[in-house]
C-alpha positions as MATLAB code, in Angstrom:
seq = 'MTFRIFLCKREALRVVGARVFARWTNGLYYKSFVSKSSLSSVSVTYDDGAKITLPKNDKAAVILDKIPEEDQVKIDQRVIAYWPSQVRYYPAYISQFCEDGNKYLAKFDDGSERCQAIYEIRIVP';
ca = [
     -17.386   11.929   23.037;
     -16.047   11.995   19.460;
     -12.589   13.262   18.607;
     -11.570   14.340   15.145;
      -7.984   14.518   14.054;
      -7.143   16.859   11.204;
      -3.967   16.073    9.312;
      -2.178   18.056    6.653;
      -1.679   16.253    3.337;
       1.914   15.275    4.130;
       0.910   13.843    7.503;
      -2.041   11.986    5.949;
       0.425   10.045    3.793;
       1.797    8.507    6.985;
      -1.561    7.011    7.936;
      -1.843    3.321    7.097;
      -4.923    2.852    4.936;
      -4.881    6.358    3.388;
      -6.067    6.343   -0.240;
      -3.382    7.674   -2.572;
      -2.137    7.702   -6.121;
       1.365    6.258   -6.252;
       3.843    6.451   -9.108;
       4.754    3.088  -10.569;
       8.063    2.302  -12.291;
       6.586    3.411  -15.655;
       6.127    6.975  -14.333;
       2.317    6.771  -14.287;
       0.083    6.946  -11.230;
      -2.295    4.258   -9.989;
      -4.805    4.128   -7.149;
      -3.444    2.495   -4.035;
      -3.397    2.708   -0.271;
      -0.651    3.220    2.284;
       0.291   -0.159    3.749;
       3.302    0.960    5.818;
       5.043    4.199    6.649;
       8.422    4.988    8.180;
      10.388    8.202    8.637;
      12.013    7.840    5.209;
       9.600    5.823    3.044;
       6.002    4.959    2.265;
       4.965    1.466    1.207;
       1.806    1.226   -0.865;
      -0.343   -1.573   -2.169;
      -1.979   -0.879   -5.512;
      -5.572   -1.850   -6.157;
      -4.343   -4.748   -8.336;
      -2.268   -6.123   -5.413;
       1.163   -4.944   -6.600;
       3.371   -3.330   -3.940;
       6.117   -0.736   -3.956;
       8.090    1.318   -1.441;
       8.750    4.936   -2.340;
      10.957    7.545   -0.645;
       9.199   10.286    1.295;
      11.694   12.886    0.080;
      10.255   12.479   -3.460;
       7.124   14.539   -2.814;
       5.597   13.663   -6.215;
       5.886    9.882   -5.713;
       2.765    9.512   -3.561;
      -0.196   11.885   -3.898;
      -3.142   11.932   -1.540;
      -6.369   10.935   -3.338;
      -8.204   14.151   -2.569;
     -10.218   16.236   -5.015;
      -8.682   19.717   -4.936;
     -10.599   22.834   -3.970;
     -11.236   25.196   -6.892;
      -8.942   27.873   -5.450;
      -6.057   25.360   -5.335;
      -6.020   24.786   -9.107;
      -3.855   27.361  -10.867;
      -2.518   27.875  -14.372;
       0.843   26.047  -14.754;
      -0.018   23.855  -11.734;
       1.496   20.361  -11.954;
      -1.194   17.691  -11.664;
      -1.938   14.104  -12.436;
      -5.027   13.738  -14.566;
      -7.490   11.097  -15.667;
      -7.707    9.844  -19.230;
     -10.991    8.127  -20.232;
     -11.109    4.330  -20.018;
      -7.707    4.157  -18.277;
      -7.025    3.010  -14.715;
      -3.938    5.183  -14.403;
      -3.482    8.922  -14.081;
      -0.969   10.763  -16.244;
       1.425   13.626  -15.375;
       0.283   16.969  -16.778;
      -0.033   20.653  -16.012;
      -2.997   23.007  -16.183;
      -2.465   25.260  -19.207;
      -5.719   27.260  -19.103;
      -9.369   27.206  -18.189;
     -11.670   25.546  -20.709;
     -14.237   27.619  -22.594;
     -17.156   26.444  -20.456;
     -15.389   27.894  -17.394;
     -16.002   24.766  -15.301;
     -13.089   22.664  -16.469;
      -9.334   22.904  -16.730;
      -7.249   22.207  -19.825;
      -4.660   19.625  -18.838;
      -1.644   19.461  -21.104;
      -0.133   16.009  -20.653;
       3.596   15.371  -20.721;
       3.165   13.451  -24.002;
       1.693   16.585  -25.655;
      -1.984   15.585  -25.680;
      -4.620   17.821  -24.106;
      -7.996   17.297  -22.480;
     -10.514   19.417  -20.573;
     -10.750   17.971  -17.082;
     -13.406   18.364  -14.423;
     -11.969   19.152  -11.009;
     -12.706   15.613   -9.769;
     -10.464   14.197  -12.551;
      -7.260   15.852  -11.331;
      -5.033   15.679   -8.278;
      -2.443   18.316   -7.450;
       1.201   17.268   -7.423;
       2.901   18.678   -4.311;
];
């Protein structure tokens, strides 16, 4: 018999081994995994081996590495988004749909813009 456990995004962040994007001290997000979880904090290990412990009450500090569903992406939605040839994701918001209708225009906090496919963004809770 196989059992499946379905967790909401917040609960999934408590699971050791969950793939996440975690904010580093420079304010940018890097791929990592949950290495430890307590009631008040989440410890992550980045793919390069660096480690950090972040507070759970900062909901934007650790973001589950899950491609959003199309109906979850809204105009003015806060996201982290990919930039080509970079290993980090940058804070941004969705400002509009791109002309082709299949991508989202991410306006990054530094003022730059880029059309993003849905698999290149993660929603900030």
